[in-house]
mmCIF file of C-alpha atoms and ligand atoms in Angstrom:
data_model
loop_
_atom_site.group_PDB
_atom_site.id
_atom_site.type_symbol
_atom_site.label_atom_id
_atom_site.label_comp_id
_atom_site.label_asym_id
_atom_site.label_seq_id
_atom_site.Cartn_x
_atom_site.Cartn_y
_atom_site.Cartn_z
ATOM 1 C CA MET A 14 78.598 -35.195 -69.425
ATOM 2 C CA LYS A 15 78.193 -31.822 -67.678
ATOM 3 C CA ILE A 16 75.473 -31.061 -65.174
ATOM 4 C CA LEU A 17 74.693 -27.698 -63.630
ATOM 5 C CA VAL A 18 73.197 -27.742 -60.125
ATOM 6 C CA VAL A 19 71.170 -24.680 -59.155
ATOM 7 C CA ASN A 20 69.994 -23.792 -55.649
ATOM 8 C CA SER A 21 67.863 -20.637 -55.789
ATOM 9 C CA GLY A 22 67.054 -18.633 -52.675
ATOM 10 C CA SER A 23 64.819 -15.576 -52.516
ATOM 11 C CA SER A 24 67.699 -13.160 -53.131
ATOM 12 C CA SER A 25 70.559 -15.552 -53.819
ATOM 13 C CA LEU A 26 71.561 -18.328 -56.181
ATOM 14 C CA LYS A 27 74.181 -21.000 -55.604
ATOM 15 C CA TYR A 28 75.506 -23.140 -58.440
ATOM 16 C CA GLN A 29 77.940 -25.963 -59.128
ATOM 17 C CA LEU A 30 78.969 -27.261 -62.505
ATOM 18 C CA PHE A 31 79.877 -30.967 -62.458
ATOM 19 C CA ASP A 32 81.765 -33.036 -64.961
ATOM 20 C CA MET A 33 80.051 -36.340 -64.266
ATOM 21 C CA VAL A 34 83.020 -38.276 -65.616
ATOM 22 C CA GLY A 35 84.819 -38.591 -62.271
ATOM 23 C CA GLU A 36 82.175 -36.430 -60.567
ATOM 24 C CA THR A 37 84.469 -33.416 -60.410
ATOM 25 C CA VAL A 38 83.368 -29.839 -59.742
ATOM 26 C CA LEU A 39 84.450 -27.643 -62.673
ATOM 27 C CA ALA A 40 83.157 -24.406 -61.141
ATOM 28 C CA LYS A 41 80.958 -23.207 -58.343
ATOM 29 C CA GLY A 42 79.704 -19.947 -56.973
ATOM 30 C CA LEU A 43 77.109 -17.761 -55.390
ATOM 31 C CA VAL A 44 75.143 -14.716 -56.502
ATOM 32 C CA GLU A 45 73.915 -12.523 -53.647
ATOM 33 C CA ARG A 46 71.598 -9.508 -53.444
ATOM 34 C CA ILE A 47 69.479 -10.516 -56.437
ATOM 35 C CA GLY A 48 66.677 -7.963 -56.810
ATOM 36 C CA SER A 49 68.563 -5.256 -54.897
ATOM 37 C CA GLN A 50 71.037 -2.733 -56.223
ATOM 38 C CA GLY A 51 74.571 -4.055 -56.476
ATOM 39 C CA SER A 52 74.491 -7.849 -56.795
ATOM 40 C CA VAL A 53 77.699 -9.744 -56.138
ATOM 41 C CA LEU A 54 78.901 -12.893 -57.875
ATOM 42 C CA THR A 55 81.554 -14.999 -56.162
ATOM 43 C CA HIS A 56 82.904 -17.555 -58.631
ATOM 44 C CA GLN A 57 85.440 -20.322 -58.093
ATOM 45 C CA ALA A 58 87.129 -22.372 -60.799
ATOM 46 C CA ASP A 59 90.602 -23.760 -61.493
ATOM 47 C CA GLY A 60 91.677 -22.942 -57.937
ATOM 48 C CA ARG A 61 90.858 -19.237 -58.381
ATOM 49 C CA LYS A 62 88.195 -17.205 -56.615
ATOM 50 C CA GLU A 63 86.843 -13.993 -58.136
ATOM 51 C CA LYS A 64 84.265 -11.490 -56.916
ATOM 52 C CA MET A 65 82.266 -9.414 -59.373
ATOM 53 C CA ASP A 66 79.773 -6.618 -58.821
ATOM 54 C CA PHE A 67 76.941 -6.334 -61.308
ATOM 55 C CA GLU A 68 73.245 -5.539 -61.534
ATOM 56 C CA SER A 69 70.842 -8.428 -61.285
ATOM 57 C CA PRO A 70 67.177 -7.458 -60.986
ATOM 58 C CA ASN A 71 66.090 -11.123 -61.073
ATOM 59 C CA HIS A 72 67.304 -14.748 -61.160
ATOM 60 C CA GLU A 73 67.380 -14.788 -64.953
ATOM 61 C CA ALA A 74 69.847 -11.887 -65.011
ATOM 62 C CA ALA A 75 71.900 -13.638 -62.308
ATOM 63 C CA LEU A 76 72.063 -16.830 -64.393
ATOM 64 C CA ARG A 77 72.999 -14.871 -67.522
ATOM 65 C CA LYS A 78 75.975 -13.474 -65.627
ATOM 66 C CA VAL A 79 76.911 -16.954 -64.365
ATOM 67 C CA PHE A 80 76.774 -18.255 -67.957
ATOM 68 C CA ASP A 81 78.984 -15.364 -69.139
ATOM 69 C CA VAL A 82 81.568 -16.224 -66.505
ATOM 70 C CA LEU A 83 81.391 -19.975 -67.239
ATOM 71 C CA THR A 84 82.071 -19.293 -70.938
ATOM 72 C CA ALA A 85 84.426 -16.274 -70.651
ATOM 73 C CA SER A 86 87.143 -16.511 -73.257
ATOM 74 C CA GLY A 87 90.445 -17.488 -71.705
ATOM 75 C CA THR A 88 89.183 -18.156 -68.164
ATOM 76 C CA GLY A 89 85.844 -19.950 -68.706
ATOM 77 C CA VAL A 90 85.488 -23.665 -67.998
ATOM 78 C CA LEU A 91 83.100 -24.079 -70.944
ATOM 79 C CA LYS A 92 83.536 -23.119 -74.592
ATOM 80 C CA ASP A 93 79.814 -22.877 -75.117
ATOM 81 C CA ILE A 94 76.870 -22.949 -72.725
ATOM 82 C CA LYS A 95 75.454 -25.729 -74.944
ATOM 83 C CA GLU A 96 77.971 -28.052 -73.272
ATOM 84 C CA ILE A 97 75.603 -28.199 -70.271
ATOM 85 C CA ASP A 98 73.702 -31.457 -70.743
ATOM 86 C CA ALA A 99 71.184 -31.097 -67.911
ATOM 87 C CA VAL A 100 70.295 -28.894 -64.963
ATOM 88 C CA GLY A 101 69.316 -30.142 -61.484
ATOM 89 C CA HIS A 102 67.444 -27.849 -59.105
ATOM 90 C CA ARG A 103 67.099 -27.957 -55.361
ATOM 91 C CA VAL A 104 63.453 -27.344 -54.493
ATOM 92 C CA VAL A 105 62.362 -27.285 -50.869
ATOM 93 C CA HIS A 106 58.812 -28.575 -50.806
ATOM 94 C CA ALA A 107 57.077 -31.177 -52.915
ATOM 95 C CA GLY A 108 54.332 -31.872 -50.371
ATOM 96 C CA GLU A 109 52.989 -35.412 -50.744
ATOM 97 C CA LYS A 110 53.306 -35.201 -54.491
ATOM 98 C CA TYR A 111 56.858 -36.508 -55.023
ATOM 99 C CA ALA A 112 58.738 -39.067 -52.961
ATOM 100 C CA SER A 113 61.802 -38.859 -55.212
ATOM 101 C CA SER A 114 63.424 -36.556 -57.746
ATOM 102 C CA VAL A 115 61.571 -35.953 -61.030
ATOM 103 C CA ARG A 116 62.138 -34.569 -64.488
ATOM 104 C CA ILE A 117 60.701 -31.064 -64.720
ATOM 105 C CA THR A 118 57.660 -30.679 -66.975
ATOM 106 C CA PRO A 119 54.970 -27.970 -67.008
ATOM 107 C CA GLU A 120 52.814 -30.323 -64.858
ATOM 108 C CA VAL A 121 55.589 -30.654 -62.273
ATOM 109 C CA VAL A 122 55.996 -26.861 -62.113
ATOM 110 C CA ALA A 123 52.232 -26.526 -61.574
ATOM 111 C CA ALA A 124 52.353 -29.135 -58.780
ATOM 112 C CA LEU A 125 55.245 -27.309 -57.111
ATOM 113 C CA GLU A 126 53.330 -24.061 -57.324
ATOM 114 C CA GLU A 127 50.518 -25.732 -55.418
ATOM 115 C CA CYS A 128 53.063 -26.730 -52.764
ATOM 116 C CA SER A 129 54.142 -23.091 -52.412
ATOM 117 C CA GLU A 130 51.175 -22.615 -50.114
ATOM 118 C CA LEU A 131 52.974 -24.961 -47.694
ATOM 119 C CA ALA A 132 56.332 -23.193 -48.065
ATOM 120 C CA PRO A 133 55.602 -19.615 -49.115
ATOM 121 C CA LEU A 134 59.118 -18.409 -48.322
ATOM 122 C CA HIS A 135 61.102 -21.349 -49.643
ATOM 123 C CA ASN A 136 59.357 -22.751 -52.722
ATOM 124 C CA PRO A 137 58.861 -19.725 -54.995
ATOM 125 C CA PRO A 138 62.637 -19.145 -55.462
ATOM 126 C CA GLY A 139 63.119 -22.759 -56.616
ATOM 127 C CA ILE A 140 60.345 -22.332 -59.165
ATOM 128 C CA THR A 141 61.843 -18.994 -60.264
ATOM 129 C CA GLY A 142 65.150 -20.790 -60.887
ATOM 130 C CA ILE A 143 63.406 -23.450 -63.007
ATOM 131 C CA ARG A 144 61.604 -20.764 -65.055
ATOM 132 C CA ALA A 145 64.833 -18.837 -65.631
ATOM 133 C CA ILE A 146 66.643 -21.951 -66.904
ATOM 134 C CA THR A 147 63.639 -22.867 -69.083
ATOM 135 C CA LYS A 148 63.953 -19.454 -70.709
ATOM 136 C CA LEU A 149 67.721 -19.408 -71.072
ATOM 137 C CA LEU A 150 68.285 -23.081 -71.972
ATOM 138 C CA PRO A 151 64.930 -24.228 -73.407
ATOM 139 C CA GLU A 152 66.322 -27.448 -74.902
ATOM 140 C CA VAL A 153 68.129 -28.633 -71.787
ATOM 141 C CA PRO A 154 66.405 -31.236 -69.573
ATOM 142 C CA GLN A 155 65.851 -30.230 -65.944
ATOM 143 C CA VAL A 156 65.316 -32.261 -62.779
ATOM 144 C CA GLY A 157 63.818 -31.233 -59.445
ATOM 145 C CA VAL A 158 65.324 -32.653 -56.227
ATOM 146 C CA PHE A 159 63.209 -32.018 -53.148
ATOM 147 C CA ASP A 160 64.124 -31.540 -49.492
ATOM 148 C CA THR A 161 60.921 -33.245 -48.411
ATOM 149 C CA ALA A 162 61.144 -36.292 -50.713
ATOM 150 C CA PHE A 163 63.342 -38.587 -48.601
ATOM 151 C CA HIS A 164 60.973 -38.261 -45.643
ATOM 152 C CA GLN A 165 57.939 -39.392 -47.626
ATOM 153 C CA THR A 166 58.663 -42.931 -46.377
ATOM 154 C CA MET A 167 57.710 -41.950 -42.806
ATOM 155 C CA PRO A 168 54.876 -44.054 -41.458
ATOM 156 C CA LYS A 169 51.591 -42.356 -40.712
ATOM 157 C CA GLU A 170 52.183 -42.437 -36.967
ATOM 158 C CA ALA A 171 55.290 -40.294 -37.500
ATOM 159 C CA TYR A 172 53.736 -37.708 -39.780
ATOM 160 C CA ILE A 173 50.222 -37.287 -38.384
ATOM 161 C CA TYR A 174 50.036 -34.653 -35.661
ATOM 162 C CA PRO A 175 47.827 -35.353 -32.670
ATOM 163 C CA ILE A 176 45.282 -32.692 -33.677
ATOM 164 C CA PRO A 177 41.831 -33.259 -35.248
ATOM 165 C CA TYR A 178 42.468 -35.531 -38.233
ATOM 166 C CA GLU A 179 40.380 -33.363 -40.518
ATOM 167 C CA TYR A 180 43.211 -30.778 -40.560
ATOM 168 C CA TYR A 181 45.356 -33.285 -42.380
ATOM 169 C CA GLU A 182 42.550 -34.036 -44.827
ATOM 170 C CA ARG A 183 41.446 -30.450 -45.370
ATOM 171 C CA HIS A 184 44.748 -28.558 -45.224
ATOM 172 C CA LYS A 185 47.475 -31.216 -45.509
ATOM 173 C CA ILE A 186 48.810 -30.283 -42.085
ATOM 174 C CA ARG A 187 51.322 -33.017 -41.254
ATOM 175 C CA ARG A 188 55.030 -33.516 -40.619
ATOM 176 C CA TYR A 189 56.960 -33.225 -43.889
ATOM 177 C CA GLY A 190 60.568 -32.923 -42.761
ATOM 178 C CA PHE A 191 63.425 -31.177 -44.586
ATOM 179 C CA HIS A 192 67.148 -31.568 -45.405
ATOM 180 C CA GLY A 193 66.109 -34.892 -46.978
ATOM 181 C CA THR A 194 68.832 -34.819 -49.631
ATOM 182 C CA SER A 195 71.471 -34.479 -46.927
ATOM 183 C CA HIS A 196 69.996 -37.194 -44.667
ATOM 184 C CA ARG A 197 69.821 -39.514 -47.701
ATOM 185 C CA TYR A 198 73.428 -38.840 -48.765
ATOM 186 C CA VAL A 199 75.013 -39.229 -45.326
ATOM 187 C CA SER A 200 73.061 -42.383 -44.517
ATOM 188 C CA MET A 201 74.235 -43.963 -47.789
ATOM 189 C CA ARG A 202 77.842 -42.937 -47.126
ATOM 190 C CA ALA A 203 77.583 -44.235 -43.557
ATOM 191 C CA ALA A 204 76.496 -47.662 -44.797
ATOM 192 C CA GLU A 205 79.487 -47.674 -47.181
ATOM 193 C CA MET A 206 81.851 -46.683 -44.356
ATOM 194 C CA LEU A 207 80.424 -49.374 -42.085
ATOM 195 C CA GLY A 208 80.670 -51.921 -44.896
ATOM 196 C CA LYS A 209 77.106 -53.136 -44.360
ATOM 197 C CA PRO A 210 73.997 -53.078 -46.528
ATOM 198 C CA ILE A 211 71.905 -50.054 -45.614
ATOM 199 C CA ALA A 212 68.870 -52.347 -45.443
ATOM 200 C CA ASN A 213 70.343 -53.857 -42.232
ATOM 201 C CA LEU A 214 71.180 -50.597 -40.466
ATOM 202 C CA LYS A 215 69.425 -48.342 -37.976
ATOM 203 C CA LEU A 216 70.958 -44.873 -38.330
ATOM 204 C CA ILE A 217 70.396 -41.508 -36.688
ATOM 205 C CA THR A 218 71.559 -38.686 -38.938
ATOM 206 C CA CYS A 219 72.170 -35.258 -37.387
ATOM 207 C CA HIS A 220 72.287 -32.411 -39.904
ATOM 208 C CA LEU A 221 73.513 -29.505 -37.772
ATOM 209 C CA GLY A 222 73.895 -26.244 -39.686
ATOM 210 C CA ASN A 223 72.161 -22.878 -39.503
ATOM 211 C CA GLY A 224 69.033 -24.992 -39.667
ATOM 212 C CA SER A 225 69.309 -28.350 -37.907
ATOM 213 C CA SER A 226 67.344 -31.557 -38.210
ATOM 214 C CA ILE A 227 67.681 -35.133 -37.002
ATOM 215 C CA ALA A 228 66.365 -38.175 -38.848
ATOM 216 C CA ALA A 229 65.759 -41.784 -37.873
ATOM 217 C CA VAL A 230 66.771 -43.876 -40.894
ATOM 218 C CA ASP A 231 65.796 -47.532 -40.605
ATOM 219 C CA GLY A 232 66.883 -49.807 -43.439
ATOM 220 C CA GLY A 233 67.633 -46.773 -45.638
ATOM 221 C CA ARG A 234 64.177 -45.265 -45.148
ATOM 222 C CA SER A 235 63.418 -42.155 -43.139
ATOM 223 C CA VAL A 236 61.003 -43.232 -40.399
ATOM 224 C CA ASP A 237 60.941 -39.998 -38.383
ATOM 225 C CA THR A 238 62.506 -36.561 -38.470
ATOM 226 C CA SER A 239 62.634 -33.560 -36.187
ATOM 227 C CA MET A 240 61.526 -30.788 -38.532
ATOM 228 C CA GLY A 241 57.822 -30.744 -39.135
ATOM 229 C CA PHE A 242 55.161 -28.950 -41.125
ATOM 230 C CA THR A 243 57.823 -26.263 -41.526
ATOM 231 C CA PRO A 244 61.560 -26.115 -40.725
ATOM 232 C CA LEU A 245 60.765 -24.342 -37.438
ATOM 233 C CA ALA A 246 60.268 -27.566 -35.471
ATOM 234 C CA GLY A 247 62.742 -29.875 -33.743
ATOM 235 C CA ILE A 248 65.915 -29.005 -31.901
ATOM 236 C CA PRO A 249 66.799 -25.350 -31.230
ATOM 237 C CA MET A 250 68.775 -23.871 -34.140
ATOM 238 C CA GLY A 251 70.849 -20.793 -34.972
ATOM 239 C CA THR A 252 67.865 -18.433 -34.961
ATOM 240 C CA ARG A 253 64.853 -20.814 -34.816
ATOM 241 C CA SER A 254 63.266 -21.905 -31.581
ATOM 242 C CA GLY A 255 62.607 -25.533 -32.485
ATOM 243 C CA ASP A 256 59.849 -27.263 -30.502
ATOM 244 C CA LEU A 257 57.939 -25.234 -27.935
ATOM 245 C CA ASP A 258 54.522 -25.032 -26.324
ATOM 246 C CA PRO A 259 52.264 -23.566 -29.053
ATOM 247 C CA ALA A 260 50.304 -21.578 -26.448
ATOM 248 C CA ILE A 261 53.357 -19.315 -26.189
ATOM 249 C CA VAL A 262 52.564 -17.932 -29.638
ATOM 250 C CA THR A 263 49.190 -16.428 -28.770
ATOM 251 C CA PHE A 264 50.372 -15.380 -25.302
ATOM 252 C CA MET A 265 53.300 -13.419 -26.781
ATOM 253 C CA ALA A 266 51.068 -11.916 -29.456
ATOM 254 C CA GLU A 267 48.503 -10.721 -26.874
ATOM 255 C CA LYS A 268 51.096 -9.414 -24.436
ATOM 256 C CA ASP A 269 52.979 -7.391 -27.038
ATOM 257 C CA GLY A 270 50.070 -6.431 -29.303
ATOM 258 C CA VAL A 271 51.514 -8.135 -32.364
ATOM 259 C CA THR A 272 50.077 -10.766 -34.687
ATOM 260 C CA ALA A 273 50.655 -14.498 -34.314
ATOM 261 C CA GLU A 274 52.295 -14.345 -37.727
ATOM 262 C CA HIS A 275 54.798 -11.774 -36.436
ATOM 263 C CA VAL A 276 55.634 -14.030 -33.501
ATOM 264 C CA VAL A 277 56.166 -17.061 -35.732
ATOM 265 C CA GLN A 278 57.929 -15.457 -38.712
ATOM 266 C CA LYS A 279 60.014 -12.830 -36.941
ATOM 267 C CA ILE A 280 60.550 -13.921 -33.345
ATOM 268 C CA LEU A 281 60.516 -17.726 -33.477
ATOM 269 C CA ASN A 282 62.151 -18.041 -36.908
ATOM 270 C CA LYS A 283 64.690 -15.210 -36.868
ATOM 271 C CA GLN A 284 65.370 -14.089 -33.283
ATOM 272 C CA SER A 285 65.256 -17.334 -31.292
ATOM 273 C CA GLY A 286 67.393 -20.458 -31.010
ATOM 274 C CA VAL A 287 70.948 -20.039 -29.724
ATOM 275 C CA LEU A 288 70.917 -16.400 -30.888
ATOM 276 C CA GLY A 289 67.842 -15.658 -28.790
ATOM 277 C CA VAL A 290 69.129 -17.363 -25.654
ATOM 278 C CA SER A 291 72.686 -15.992 -25.854
ATOM 279 C CA GLY A 292 71.753 -12.541 -27.161
ATOM 280 C CA LEU A 293 75.120 -12.825 -28.859
ATOM 281 C CA SER A 294 75.300 -14.804 -32.075
ATOM 282 C CA ASN A 295 73.770 -17.615 -34.085
ATOM 283 C CA ASP A 296 77.235 -18.839 -35.015
ATOM 284 C CA PHE A 297 78.567 -21.713 -32.922
ATOM 285 C CA ARG A 298 82.155 -20.553 -33.352
ATOM 286 C CA ASP A 299 81.312 -17.271 -31.583
ATOM 287 C CA LEU A 300 79.323 -19.060 -28.891
ATOM 288 C CA GLU A 301 82.012 -21.638 -28.168
ATOM 289 C CA GLU A 302 84.605 -18.880 -27.884
ATOM 290 C CA ALA A 303 82.373 -16.775 -25.608
ATOM 291 C CA ALA A 304 81.441 -19.755 -23.412
ATOM 292 C CA GLU A 305 85.122 -20.614 -23.093
ATOM 293 C CA ALA A 306 85.762 -17.041 -21.929
ATOM 294 C CA GLY A 307 83.087 -17.389 -19.243
ATOM 295 C CA ASN A 308 79.966 -15.960 -20.942
ATOM 296 C CA GLU A 309 77.079 -17.711 -19.156
ATOM 297 C CA SER A 310 74.393 -16.928 -21.749
ATOM 298 C CA ALA A 311 76.519 -18.465 -24.496
ATOM 299 C CA ALA A 312 77.144 -21.525 -22.318
ATOM 300 C CA LEU A 313 73.413 -21.841 -21.583
ATOM 301 C CA ALA A 314 72.515 -21.628 -25.301
ATOM 302 C CA LEU A 315 75.023 -24.382 -26.123
ATOM 303 C CA THR A 316 73.744 -26.608 -23.321
ATOM 304 C CA ILE A 317 70.132 -26.197 -24.474
ATOM 305 C CA PHE A 318 71.228 -27.120 -28.007
ATOM 306 C CA ALA A 319 73.259 -30.157 -26.869
ATOM 307 C CA ASN A 320 70.436 -31.420 -24.653
ATOM 308 C CA GLY A 321 67.864 -30.930 -27.423
ATOM 309 C CA LEU A 322 70.035 -32.985 -29.733
ATOM 310 C CA ARG A 323 70.600 -35.706 -27.145
ATOM 311 C CA LYS A 324 66.871 -36.005 -26.463
ATOM 312 C CA TYR A 325 66.118 -36.517 -30.152
ATOM 313 C CA ILE A 326 68.891 -39.084 -30.562
ATOM 314 C CA ALA A 327 67.611 -41.069 -27.582
ATOM 315 C CA ALA A 328 64.017 -40.748 -28.800
ATOM 316 C CA TYR A 329 64.912 -42.034 -32.257
ATOM 317 C CA ALA A 330 66.857 -44.962 -30.823
ATOM 318 C CA ALA A 331 63.635 -45.772 -28.958
ATOM 319 C CA ILE A 332 61.500 -45.349 -32.093
ATOM 320 C CA MET A 333 63.738 -47.763 -34.050
ATOM 321 C CA ASN A 334 64.294 -50.044 -31.049
ATOM 322 C CA GLY A 335 68.039 -49.692 -31.464
ATOM 323 C CA VAL A 336 70.716 -47.718 -33.269
ATOM 324 C CA ASP A 337 73.820 -48.906 -35.089
ATOM 325 C CA ALA A 338 75.371 -45.519 -35.835
ATOM 326 C CA ILE A 339 74.983 -41.815 -35.191
ATOM 327 C CA ILE A 340 76.106 -39.547 -38.014
ATOM 328 C CA PHE A 341 77.153 -35.915 -37.649
ATOM 329 C CA THR A 342 77.019 -33.606 -40.667
ATOM 330 C CA ALA A 343 76.731 -29.948 -41.868
ATOM 331 C CA GLY A 344 78.545 -26.892 -40.445
ATOM 332 C CA ILE A 345 78.332 -27.734 -36.739
ATOM 333 C CA GLY A 346 78.244 -31.523 -37.092
ATOM 334 C CA GLU A 347 81.330 -31.588 -39.315
ATOM 335 C CA ASN A 348 83.333 -28.918 -37.509
ATOM 336 C CA SER A 349 82.514 -28.712 -33.821
ATOM 337 C CA LYS A 350 84.433 -31.343 -31.882
ATOM 338 C CA GLU A 351 83.096 -29.758 -28.673
ATOM 339 C CA MET A 352 79.457 -30.312 -29.634
ATOM 340 C CA ARG A 353 80.069 -33.896 -30.829
ATOM 341 C CA SER A 354 81.940 -34.636 -27.645
ATOM 342 C CA ARG A 355 79.244 -33.178 -25.356
ATOM 343 C CA VAL A 356 76.424 -34.997 -27.062
ATOM 344 C CA CYS A 357 78.217 -38.343 -27.102
ATOM 345 C CA GLU A 358 79.325 -37.970 -23.473
ATOM 346 C CA GLY A 359 75.656 -37.878 -22.489
ATOM 347 C CA LEU A 360 74.852 -40.974 -24.531
ATOM 348 C CA LYS A 361 77.377 -43.263 -22.843
ATOM 349 C CA PHE A 362 74.478 -44.975 -21.087
ATOM 350 C CA PHE A 363 73.381 -46.649 -24.274
ATOM 351 C CA GLY A 364 76.752 -47.655 -25.516
ATOM 352 C CA VAL A 365 78.172 -44.620 -27.295
ATOM 353 C CA ALA A 366 81.929 -44.260 -26.800
ATOM 354 C CA ILE A 367 84.003 -41.926 -28.929
ATOM 355 C CA ASP A 368 87.767 -41.620 -29.201
ATOM 356 C CA GLU A 369 88.575 -37.975 -28.413
ATOM 357 C CA GLU A 370 91.739 -38.125 -30.486
ATOM 358 C CA LYS A 371 89.818 -39.214 -33.546
ATOM 359 C CA ASN A 372 87.156 -36.616 -32.714
ATOM 360 C CA ASN A 373 89.789 -33.886 -32.818
ATOM 361 C CA CYS A 374 89.232 -33.093 -36.498
ATOM 362 C CA ARG A 375 87.220 -30.872 -38.752
ATOM 363 C CA GLY A 376 85.349 -31.338 -42.011
ATOM 364 C CA ILE A 377 86.580 -34.835 -42.843
ATOM 365 C CA GLU A 378 84.861 -38.192 -43.221
ATOM 366 C CA ARG A 379 85.811 -40.300 -40.217
ATOM 367 C CA ASP A 380 84.634 -42.996 -37.814
ATOM 368 C CA ILE A 381 85.316 -41.439 -34.402
ATOM 369 C CA SER A 382 84.053 -44.303 -32.226
ATOM 370 C CA MET A 383 86.151 -46.408 -29.867
ATOM 371 C CA PRO A 384 86.774 -49.912 -31.212
ATOM 372 C CA GLY A 385 84.379 -51.413 -28.642
ATOM 373 C CA SER A 386 81.611 -48.804 -28.968
ATOM 374 C CA LYS A 387 78.208 -50.475 -29.249
ATOM 375 C CA VAL A 388 77.002 -47.571 -31.339
ATOM 376 C CA ARG A 389 79.325 -46.249 -34.041
ATOM 377 C CA VAL A 390 79.743 -42.507 -34.407
ATOM 378 C CA LEU A 391 80.644 -41.081 -37.809
ATOM 379 C CA ILE A 392 81.408 -37.680 -39.263
ATOM 380 C CA VAL A 393 80.208 -37.508 -42.862
ATOM 381 C CA PRO A 394 80.538 -34.164 -44.688
ATOM 382 C CA THR A 395 77.301 -33.680 -46.569
ATOM 383 C CA ASN A 396 77.208 -33.104 -50.321
ATOM 384 C CA GLU A 397 73.710 -32.200 -51.435
ATOM 385 C CA GLU A 398 74.937 -30.811 -54.767
ATOM 386 C CA LEU A 399 76.503 -34.146 -55.703
ATOM 387 C CA VAL A 400 73.241 -35.967 -54.919
ATOM 388 C CA ILE A 401 71.347 -33.489 -57.100
ATOM 389 C CA ALA A 402 73.843 -34.003 -59.941
ATOM 390 C CA ARG A 403 73.633 -37.804 -59.606
ATOM 391 C CA ASP A 404 69.830 -37.803 -59.514
ATOM 392 C CA THR A 405 69.765 -35.546 -62.556
ATOM 393 C CA ARG A 406 72.067 -37.887 -64.471
ATOM 394 C CA ALA A 407 70.053 -40.932 -63.439
ATOM 395 C CA ILE A 408 66.716 -39.432 -64.445
ATOM 396 C CA VAL A 409 67.762 -37.787 -67.687
ATOM 397 C CA PHE A 410 70.213 -40.323 -69.062
ATOM 398 C CA SER A 411 69.023 -43.764 -68.018
HETATM 399 P P1 LIG B 518 73.570 -23.871 -43.747
HETATM 400 O O1 LIG B 518 72.504 -24.481 -42.924
HETATM 401 O O2 LIG B 518 73.385 -22.415 -44.004
HETATM 402 O O3 LIG B 518 73.987 -24.671 -44.969
HETATM 403 P P2 LIG B 518 76.087 -24.787 -42.629
HETATM 404 O O4 LIG B 518 75.791 -26.228 -42.708
HETATM 405 O O5 LIG B 518 77.175 -24.236 -43.488
HETATM 406 O O6 LIG B 518 74.832 -23.875 -42.776
HETATM 407 O O7 LIG B 518 76.443 -24.454 -41.087
HETATM 408 C C1 LIG B 518 76.764 -23.171 -40.696
HETATM 409 C C2 LIG B 518 77.021 -23.157 -39.214
HETATM 410 O O8 LIG B 518 78.049 -24.103 -38.879
HETATM 411 C C3 LIG B 518 77.561 -21.816 -38.716
HETATM 412 O O9 LIG B 518 76.540 -20.928 -38.378
HETATM 413 C C4 LIG B 518 78.342 -22.219 -37.506
HETATM 414 O O10 LIG B 518 77.475 -22.137 -36.400
HETATM 415 C C5 LIG B 518 78.718 -23.666 -37.715
HETATM 416 N N1 LIG B 518 80.167 -23.844 -37.843
HETATM 417 C C6 LIG B 518 80.928 -23.715 -38.948
HETATM 418 N N2 LIG B 518 82.223 -23.945 -38.667
HETATM 419 C C7 LIG B 518 82.295 -24.226 -37.336
HETATM 420 C C8 LIG B 518 83.352 -24.547 -36.423
HETATM 421 N N3 LIG B 518 84.622 -24.632 -36.820
HETATM 422 N N4 LIG B 518 83.021 -24.776 -35.136
HETATM 423 C C9 LIG B 518 81.742 -24.692 -34.731
HETATM 424 N N5 LIG B 518 80.707 -24.390 -35.525
HETATM 425 C C10 LIG B 518 80.969 -24.160 -36.814
#
């Protein structure tokens, strides 16, 4: 059984083709600059990586090119595109409509379109990807896997904002949370690594990438998470501010004669976070190098990030009245031993003790806690594509 996983962005498209017998990746790649002149396809299969320039005015054209490469005579991993049994899509926002993955039907597409109001930048590309596959592979079943779904188990006290309640009723303003597929995957893997049923575990999962979010996972259910109505909330990120006093928005807008929308979309989403504080980079590798060389702004940005993370971890331990394990994942969580070390150092007071030798690693699954640590600390590389492929198989073929 072969499943294609598609993750459509506004001008990009990532894909992975799985052979579900053994859950192996047959091919994967990325199309960039869709809709601009000169799109680029980077394709990997059979241990080879190729880059191809082509024209791709839209996602359908991008997928056509991907299909050509997948079936190319001699080098393709498929003889015929008909070998694809199902397609799974990453879609960002399903609002309150779906608490788990679903088979795509015209009704589901309509429901997701309604949710686009809540995620105007992130949802339309996912829907575009679904439409393109519907056109190119009309007979092939499709499944939608949503970033918000895992967090639909949050209790009301976690998702209702302390603003007039009518805003929730009239406009659905509430905490939704994102990165749900990743938080779900790493919490399941953590339970397997700890050898305990997930139902008995209190976990704090830290997805630290370009966007970062923390989740409190109690008994396998998300009970709180740091991102909110949009992915702008929570800890500071690469270019996003994370939590701040909302009065800053109108103050900045008045002072500089710009709109509140400009402040939120441009300044707080794209020019803030560790990039904004350091004035240097949103990439933690650059910041760690600069801080090491004595750059104070880079050091300050990293400290603000580490403290933000530590505050959320402590808060979620309080929310769950305990924590069995802290899990680090995504680009920074999997790769930065410095950040893991700093955060854990500041959590010694509630029984976190890591072994620095075990922590000295990158991108591998590992328990890095000291044998006696009250709270276990795990690195779990995330694999959202695999979850999407598994959900697709489960929904289409069971
Ligand atoms: P995305 O959210 O786009 O999926 P990733 O999860 O791939 O992002 O994370 C990307 C980020 O991970 C980079 O911006 C960088 O800050 C960080 N990162 C990657 N490798 C390292 C490393 N070796 N040390 C520190 N940070 C790293």
